[in-house]
C-alpha cells in the first residue's frame, strides 16, 4: 500500500497519533518493523517507483519521463515476479501500468496529474478492495493512493484536509490487515503488508527536491511473522528506499534485481534460523559485488569488496562447523561474527555503488563547448563601461555555478546583477545629462551604435538595405538632449524607480534554501485573515496590467484584454482566493472552470488577432505599423495568460515587470540608443531575476503544478504540461517576447532581430555549456542530485522555451522582410 507524498512525521509524529491510531498501534505494539526510508532526489513519483522496484538510483532525466513514463526495461521485482508465475493485481496511479505493461492480471489506473481531485482518485482504488480481498486468485496486490499528494499540492501539509485523508488511509489499512489476519487463520501461512510513501512533501506541499520533509518517508513491514515479545520496543530505523527491492525479492524467493544498490532490511529476517540469515545476506552481497565489478575497474581495492571476501571465508568456516553438527558456543559466536561482517560489507558496498555514475569524456566536451562559444569581437569595437559590467556579470554568474550554495541561493546573484546594472545605467544617464555628447570618447562611439526608428524611411522605396541597419551616423544626437522637461527628470529617476520596484519584489516571496522559511509578504497576503487585502491588491494589479498593456493594442484587443482580466478576477473569486465587494466569505467555492475557460477564449482571441496582423504585414510589406501592433498583441496575449496562471499575491510581479519594461523602453533604451546585444543581455538578466521574483528557485518543489490545471476538468497531458511550464518560466518568456517586440518596433531590418536572437542564444548556452562541464567534473559531489542536476534541468527547460519564442518571432519577422 503506497500512499503518495506520505511524510514520515505523518505516521511517526503527532499527526499519526491523532489521525492514524491503528497504524500507530501496529508501529508501537504490533507485529511489525518500522523504518524511515530516505528517498534520493528527484523526489517525484516515477523515479521513486523505479527505485522501490529496481533498487537502483534513477537520474534527473526521469523528472521529464515522469510526465509520460515509458516501459521499464531495467531488471526489477515486478518483472521477476511475473517470470516466476506470480499473479499480480494493481489499482491506483497509472504510472505503474505504464512502467509495467502486461505484467498485471488485473488493473485499474487513475490519473496522477489532475491534482484538483483528491476524493474520486482514491475512491476508484478502494472500491475494488471488498471483492479482491475475498478472492484467493492473486499473489501480489499493489495499491497506490494519490489523494494525499493532491491535497499537498493544493493547500499544503497544514491543511485540515490532510487529517481527514490520513484517517481515511488508516481505515483502509485496518481493513486490509484484518482481512489478511482472517485469511491466515485458515491457511496458516503469513502474509506481508507493506505501507510506504514514494516521497514526502515540503512545507509548501510540493516535492521534487531534497529537504528532510521531502526525502523522509515511512516504511512499515507488517506480518504475523514479526511477532514481538512483551517489552520489545522497536524504534524506526533509518534506511534507504532502495533497500526495499532486495528485501521484497528475498521475501518472495526471487532473484535480487541486478542493478539494485540496496541492502536487505535485516530485521525482516532476524527471526529466521542463522543458516537462512547468512544465506540471504550472502545472496545480497554476491549481487552487490557483481555490480561493483561491472562498474569499478579497480573493484578488488574497494573496502566493501574486501569485507565481502572476508565474510565469505568466515561463512565457509561456519558452514564446516555446522555440517559437523557442532552446536557449541563457538558456532554461535562465529555465526554472529559472520552476520556482522556481511552487514558491514553490504553497507559499504551499497554506499560505494550509490556514488558511482557514468563516465564522461570531459576533454571532448570542453573542446566542443569552446568551439561553439567562440565569438570573436569586431577588432574596431570599443567597450563601454556598461559592456564591462555585462561581461563581468555574465562570467561571474557562470563561475558561481560551481558552488552548491550559490546555486541554492542563485536568486541573490541575479538580484545583485540587476541592481548593479541599474547603477551602471544611472551613471550613464547622469553622464549624458550633465556632461553631454563630448564627455568621453566611448560615449560618442556608444551612441553611434544605437537604434533609430526607421519606420518613416520605409515609405521611400529607394532606401537601400544598408540604410535599414541600426543607425551609425556620428552626427546624430545620441544623448538625453532629445528629452525635454519632465521626461528628462523621469529618465534621471528611472534607475532608482526600477531599484525600488526590485526591492519591493524581493520582499514578496522568500526563495532559495537558507531563508525560504522566513515570513514574507506573500505568506501574509495568502493567510485567510487577509483575504480582503489580497482582493484589493489583485484588483488594483489587474487594472494596472490593463493600463500598461493596452496602449499599443488595437481596439478589439483592448476590449478582449479588459474582459479577460475581469475574467481572471472572477476565476480567483470562484475558487475562493479573493472576494467580490459584496461577498463576506468564500463559502461557494468551485473549480472555476467556466471563468478560466472564459479567459482562455480571450487569450486565444488576442493571439489570433496578433498573428493575423503579422500575416497581413507580409502582404502589405510597406505597412510597418501592422507588424509592430501584431507583435505587441501576441505579447499582450501572453501577459493575459500569465495573469490567469499567477496566484493572486503574485500579480504585482507581473505589474512591476510591465512597469520596468515601459520605463526602460521610454527613458533608457530609446534615448541612449543601446545596441541590440546590450538590450538583449538586459532582457535576459531581468528575465532571470523575475523568474525568482515569482517565488521560484532551483528546487523542483517550487514548481506550481496547480497552474497546469487552470480551466481543465481532467488531466490532458499537452495543455497541462504547457501551462505548468509557462507559469514557471513566465518571467523569462515575457521578457524574451518583449525583446522581440521592442527590436521589431525600433528597426524594420531583420538583421538586428536575428543578431539579438543570436546573442540571446549565446548568453543562454554559455552558462549551460560551462555548467555541463562543471556538473560532469563534480559528479561525485555530495549534492550532485539534490542541487546541481535540478539546476541543469531548469536551464535546459529555460533554453527550450525562450528559444522557441525567439525562433517563432524571428521567423515571422524574416518572412515579412522577404515579402
CSV table of N, CA and C in Angstrom, one decimal, residues 598-689:
chain,number,residue,atom,x,y,z
A,598,UNK,N,-13.4,31.0,-20.0
A,598,UNK,CA,-13.7,32.3,-20.5
A,598,UNK,C,-12.5,33.1,-20.8
A,599,UNK,N,-11.5,33.1,-19.9
A,599,UNK,CA,-10.3,33.8,-20.1
A,599,UNK,C,-9.4,33.2,-21.2
A,600,UNK,N,-9.4,31.9,-21.2
A,600,UNK,CA,-8.7,31.2,-22.3
A,600,UNK,C,-9.1,31.6,-23.7
A,601,UNK,N,-10.4,31.8,-23.8
A,601,UNK,CA,-11.0,32.2,-25.1
A,601,UNK,C,-10.4,33.5,-25.5
A,602,UNK,N,-10.4,34.5,-24.6
A,602,UNK,CA,-9.8,35.8,-24.9
A,602,UNK,C,-8.3,35.8,-25.2
A,603,UNK,N,-7.6,34.9,-24.4
A,603,UNK,CA,-6.2,34.7,-24.7
A,603,UNK,C,-6.0,34.3,-26.2
A,604,UNK,N,-6.7,33.2,-26.5
A,604,UNK,CA,-6.6,32.7,-27.9
A,604,UNK,C,-7.0,33.8,-28.9
A,605,UNK,N,-8.1,34.5,-28.6
A,605,UNK,CA,-8.5,35.6,-29.5
A,605,UNK,C,-7.5,36.6,-29.7
A,606,UNK,N,-6.8,37.1,-28.7
A,606,UNK,CA,-5.8,38.1,-28.8
A,606,UNK,C,-4.6,37.6,-29.6
A,607,UNK,N,-4.2,36.3,-29.3
A,607,UNK,CA,-3.1,35.7,-30.0
A,607,UNK,C,-3.4,35.6,-31.5
A,608,UNK,N,-4.7,35.2,-31.8
A,608,UNK,CA,-5.1,35.1,-33.2
A,608,UNK,C,-5.1,36.4,-33.9
A,609,UNK,N,-5.5,37.5,-33.2
A,609,UNK,CA,-5.5,38.8,-33.8
A,609,UNK,C,-4.1,39.3,-34.1
A,610,UNK,N,-3.2,39.0,-33.2
A,610,UNK,CA,-1.8,39.4,-33.4
A,610,UNK,C,-1.2,38.6,-34.5
A,611,UNK,N,-1.4,37.3,-34.6
A,611,UNK,CA,-0.9,36.5,-35.7
A,611,UNK,C,-1.5,36.9,-37.0
A,612,UNK,N,-2.8,37.3,-37.0
A,612,UNK,CA,-3.4,37.8,-38.3
A,612,UNK,C,-2.7,39.0,-38.7
A,613,UNK,N,-2.4,39.9,-37.8
A,613,UNK,CA,-1.8,41.2,-38.2
A,613,UNK,C,-0.4,40.9,-38.8
A,614,UNK,N,0.3,40.0,-38.2
A,614,UNK,CA,1.7,39.6,-38.7
A,614,UNK,C,1.6,39.1,-40.1
A,615,UNK,N,0.6,38.2,-40.3
A,615,UNK,CA,0.5,37.7,-41.7
A,615,UNK,C,0.0,38.7,-42.7
A,616,UNK,N,-0.8,39.7,-42.2
A,616,UNK,CA,-1.3,40.8,-43.0
A,616,UNK,C,-0.1,41.7,-43.4
A,617,UNK,N,0.9,41.8,-42.5
A,617,UNK,CA,2.0,42.7,-42.8
A,617,UNK,C,2.9,42.1,-43.8
A,618,UNK,N,2.8,40.8,-44.0
A,618,UNK,CA,3.6,40.1,-45.1
A,618,UNK,C,3.1,40.4,-46.5
A,619,UNK,N,1.7,40.7,-46.5
A,619,UNK,CA,1.1,41.0,-47.8
A,619,UNK,C,1.3,42.5,-48.1
A,620,UNK,N,1.1,43.4,-47.0
A,620,UNK,CA,1.3,44.8,-47.2
A,620,UNK,C,2.7,45.1,-46.6
A,621,UNK,N,3.8,44.9,-47.4
A,621,UNK,CA,5.1,45.0,-46.9
A,621,UNK,C,5.5,46.4,-46.4
A,622,UNK,N,4.8,47.4,-46.9
A,622,UNK,CA,5.2,48.8,-46.6
A,622,UNK,C,4.6,49.2,-45.3
A,623,UNK,N,3.6,48.5,-44.8
A,623,UNK,CA,2.9,48.9,-43.6
A,623,UNK,C,3.6,48.4,-42.3
A,624,UNK,N,4.5,49.2,-41.8
A,624,UNK,CA,5.4,48.8,-40.7
A,624,UNK,C,4.5,48.7,-39.4
A,625,UNK,N,3.5,49.6,-39.3
A,625,UNK,CA,2.7,49.6,-38.1
A,625,UNK,C,2.0,48.3,-37.8
A,626,UNK,N,1.4,47.7,-38.8
A,626,UNK,CA,0.7,46.5,-38.7
A,626,UNK,C,1.5,45.4,-38.0
A,627,UNK,N,2.8,45.3,-38.4
A,627,UNK,CA,3.6,44.3,-37.8
A,627,UNK,C,3.9,44.5,-36.4
A,628,UNK,N,4.2,45.8,-36.0
A,628,UNK,CA,4.6,46.1,-34.6
A,628,UNK,C,3.3,45.9,-33.7
A,629,UNK,N,2.1,46.3,-34.2
A,629,UNK,CA,0.9,46.0,-33.5
A,629,UNK,C,0.7,44.6,-33.3
A,630,UNK,N,0.9,43.8,-34.3
A,630,UNK,CA,0.7,42.3,-34.3
A,630,UNK,C,1.6,41.7,-33.2
A,631,UNK,N,2.9,42.1,-33.2
A,631,UNK,CA,3.8,41.5,-32.2
A,631,UNK,C,3.4,41.9,-30.8
A,632,UNK,N,3.0,43.2,-30.6
A,632,UNK,CA,2.6,43.6,-29.3
A,632,UNK,C,1.4,42.9,-28.8
A,633,UNK,N,0.4,42.6,-29.7
A,633,UNK,CA,-0.8,41.9,-29.4
A,633,UNK,C,-0.5,40.4,-29.0
A,634,UNK,N,0.5,39.8,-29.6
A,634,UNK,CA,0.9,38.4,-29.2
A,634,UNK,C,1.5,38.5,-27.8
A,635,UNK,N,2.3,39.5,-27.6
A,635,UNK,CA,2.9,39.7,-26.3
A,635,UNK,C,1.8,40.0,-25.2
A,636,UNK,N,0.8,40.8,-25.5
A,636,UNK,CA,-0.2,41.1,-24.6
A,636,UNK,C,-1.1,39.8,-24.3
A,637,UNK,N,-1.2,39.0,-25.3
A,637,UNK,CA,-2.0,37.7,-25.0
A,637,UNK,C,-1.2,36.8,-24.0
A,638,UNK,N,0.1,36.8,-24.1
A,638,UNK,CA,0.9,36.0,-23.2
A,638,UNK,C,0.8,36.6,-21.8
A,639,UNK,N,0.7,38.0,-21.7
A,639,UNK,CA,0.6,38.7,-20.4
A,639,UNK,C,-0.8,38.3,-19.8
A,640,UNK,N,-1.8,38.2,-20.6
A,640,UNK,CA,-3.1,37.8,-20.1
A,640,UNK,C,-3.1,36.4,-19.5
A,641,UNK,N,-2.4,35.5,-20.3
A,641,UNK,CA,-2.3,34.1,-19.8
A,641,UNK,C,-1.5,34.0,-18.5
A,642,UNK,N,-0.5,34.8,-18.4
A,642,UNK,CA,0.3,34.8,-17.1
A,642,UNK,C,-0.6,35.3,-16.0
A,643,UNK,N,-1.4,36.3,-16.2
A,643,UNK,CA,-2.3,36.9,-15.2
A,643,UNK,C,-3.2,35.8,-14.7
A,644,UNK,N,-3.7,35.0,-15.6
A,644,UNK,CA,-4.6,33.9,-15.2
A,644,UNK,C,-3.9,32.8,-14.4
A,645,UNK,N,-2.7,32.5,-14.7
A,645,UNK,CA,-2.0,31.4,-14.1
A,645,UNK,C,-1.3,31.8,-12.8
A,646,UNK,N,-0.9,33.1,-12.7
A,646,UNK,CA,-0.3,33.5,-11.4
A,646,UNK,C,-1.3,33.5,-10.3
A,647,UNK,N,-0.8,33.1,-9.1
A,647,UNK,CA,-1.6,33.2,-7.9
A,647,UNK,C,-1.8,34.7,-7.6
A,648,UNK,N,-2.9,35.0,-6.9
A,648,UNK,CA,-3.3,36.5,-6.8
A,648,UNK,C,-2.2,37.3,-6.1
A,649,UNK,N,-1.5,36.7,-5.1
A,649,UNK,CA,-0.4,37.5,-4.5
A,649,UNK,C,0.8,37.8,-5.4
A,650,UNK,N,0.9,37.1,-6.5
A,650,UNK,CA,2.0,37.2,-7.4
A,650,UNK,C,1.7,38.2,-8.6
A,651,UNK,N,0.4,38.7,-8.6
A,651,UNK,CA,0.1,39.6,-9.7
A,651,UNK,C,0.9,40.9,-9.7
A,652,UNK,N,1.4,41.4,-8.5
A,652,UNK,CA,2.3,42.6,-8.6
A,652,UNK,C,3.6,42.3,-9.3
A,653,UNK,N,4.0,41.0,-9.3
A,653,UNK,CA,5.2,40.7,-10.1
A,653,UNK,C,5.0,41.0,-11.5
A,654,UNK,N,3.9,40.7,-12.0
A,654,UNK,CA,3.5,41.0,-13.4
A,654,UNK,C,3.4,42.5,-13.7
A,655,UNK,N,2.8,43.2,-12.7
A,655,UNK,CA,2.7,44.6,-12.9
A,655,UNK,C,4.1,45.3,-12.9
A,656,UNK,N,5.0,44.9,-12.0
A,656,UNK,CA,6.3,45.5,-11.9
A,656,UNK,C,7.1,45.2,-13.2
A,657,UNK,N,6.9,44.0,-13.7
A,657,UNK,CA,7.6,43.6,-14.9
A,657,UNK,C,7.2,44.5,-16.1
A,658,UNK,N,5.9,44.7,-16.2
A,658,UNK,CA,5.4,45.6,-17.3
A,658,UNK,C,5.9,47.0,-17.1
A,659,UNK,N,5.9,47.5,-15.8
A,659,UNK,CA,6.3,48.8,-15.5
A,659,UNK,C,7.7,49.1,-15.8
A,660,UNK,N,8.6,48.1,-15.4
A,660,UNK,CA,10.0,48.3,-15.7
A,660,UNK,C,10.3,48.3,-17.2
A,661,UNK,N,9.6,47.4,-17.9
A,661,UNK,CA,9.8,47.4,-19.4
A,661,UNK,C,9.4,48.7,-20.0
A,662,UNK,N,8.3,49.3,-19.5
A,662,UNK,CA,7.8,50.6,-20.0
A,662,UNK,C,8.8,51.7,-19.7
A,663,UNK,N,9.3,51.7,-18.5
A,663,UNK,CA,10.3,52.8,-18.1
A,663,UNK,C,11.6,52.6,-18.9
A,664,UNK,N,12.1,51.4,-19.0
A,664,UNK,CA,13.4,51.2,-19.7
A,664,UNK,C,13.2,51.5,-21.2
A,665,UNK,N,12.1,51.2,-21.8
A,665,UNK,CA,11.8,51.5,-23.2
A,665,UNK,C,11.8,53.0,-23.5
A,666,UNK,N,11.1,53.7,-22.7
A,666,UNK,CA,10.9,55.1,-23.0
A,666,UNK,C,12.0,56.0,-22.5
A,667,UNK,N,12.7,55.7,-21.4
A,667,UNK,CA,13.6,56.6,-20.8
A,667,UNK,C,15.1,56.1,-20.8
A,668,UNK,N,15.3,54.8,-21.2
A,668,UNK,CA,16.7,54.3,-21.2
A,668,UNK,C,17.1,53.8,-22.6
A,669,UNK,N,16.4,52.8,-23.1
A,669,UNK,CA,16.9,52.2,-24.4
A,669,UNK,C,16.7,53.1,-25.5
A,670,UNK,N,15.6,53.8,-25.7
A,670,UNK,CA,15.4,54.7,-26.8
A,670,UNK,C,16.3,55.9,-26.7
A,671,UNK,N,16.4,56.7,-25.6
A,671,UNK,CA,17.2,57.9,-25.6
A,671,UNK,C,18.7,57.6,-25.7
A,672,UNK,N,19.2,56.5,-25.0
A,672,UNK,CA,20.6,56.2,-25.0
A,672,UNK,C,21.0,55.3,-26.2
A,673,UNK,N,20.0,54.8,-26.9
A,673,UNK,CA,20.3,54.0,-28.2
A,673,UNK,C,21.3,52.9,-28.0
A,674,UNK,N,21.0,52.0,-27.0
A,674,UNK,CA,21.9,50.9,-26.8
A,674,UNK,C,21.8,50.0,-28.0
A,675,UNK,N,22.8,49.2,-28.2
A,675,UNK,CA,22.8,48.3,-29.4
A,675,UNK,C,22.0,47.0,-29.0
A,676,UNK,N,21.8,46.2,-30.0
A,676,UNK,CA,21.0,45.0,-29.9
A,676,UNK,C,21.5,44.1,-28.8
A,677,UNK,N,22.9,43.9,-28.8
A,677,UNK,CA,23.5,43.0,-27.9
A,677,UNK,C,23.2,43.4,-26.4
A,678,UNK,N,23.4,44.7,-26.1
A,678,UNK,CA,23.2,45.2,-24.8
A,678,UNK,C,21.8,45.1,-24.3
A,679,UNK,N,20.9,45.4,-25.2
A,679,UNK,CA,19.4,45.3,-24.9
A,679,UNK,C,19.1,43.9,-24.7
A,680,UNK,N,19.7,43.0,-25.4
A,680,UNK,CA,19.4,41.6,-25.3
A,680,UNK,C,19.8,41.1,-23.9
A,681,UNK,N,21.0,41.4,-23.5
A,681,UNK,CA,21.6,41.0,-22.2
A,681,UNK,C,20.7,41.5,-21.1
A,682,UNK,N,20.3,42.8,-21.2
A,682,UNK,CA,19.5,43.4,-20.2
A,682,UNK,C,18.1,42.6,-20.0
A,683,UNK,N,17.5,42.3,-21.2
A,683,UNK,CA,16.3,41.5,-21.1
A,683,UNK,C,16.5,40.1,-20.5
A,684,UNK,N,17.7,39.5,-20.8
A,684,UNK,CA,18.0,38.2,-20.2
A,684,UNK,C,18.2,38.3,-18.7
A,685,UNK,N,18.9,39.3,-18.3
A,685,UNK,CA,19.1,39.5,-16.8
A,685,UNK,C,17.8,39.7,-16.1
A,686,UNK,N,17.0,40.6,-16.6
A,686,UNK,CA,15.8,40.9,-15.9
A,686,UNK,C,14.8,39.7,-16.0
A,687,UNK,N,14.8,38.9,-17.1
A,687,UNK,CA,14.0,37.7,-17.2
A,687,UNK,C,14.4,36.7,-16.1
A,688,UNK,N,15.7,36.6,-15.9
A,688,UNK,CA,16.2,35.6,-14.9
A,688,UNK,C,15.8,36.1,-13.5
A,689,UNK,N,15.9,37.4,-13.2
A,689,UNK,CA,15.5,38.0,-11.9
A,689,UNK,C,14.1,37.8,-11.6
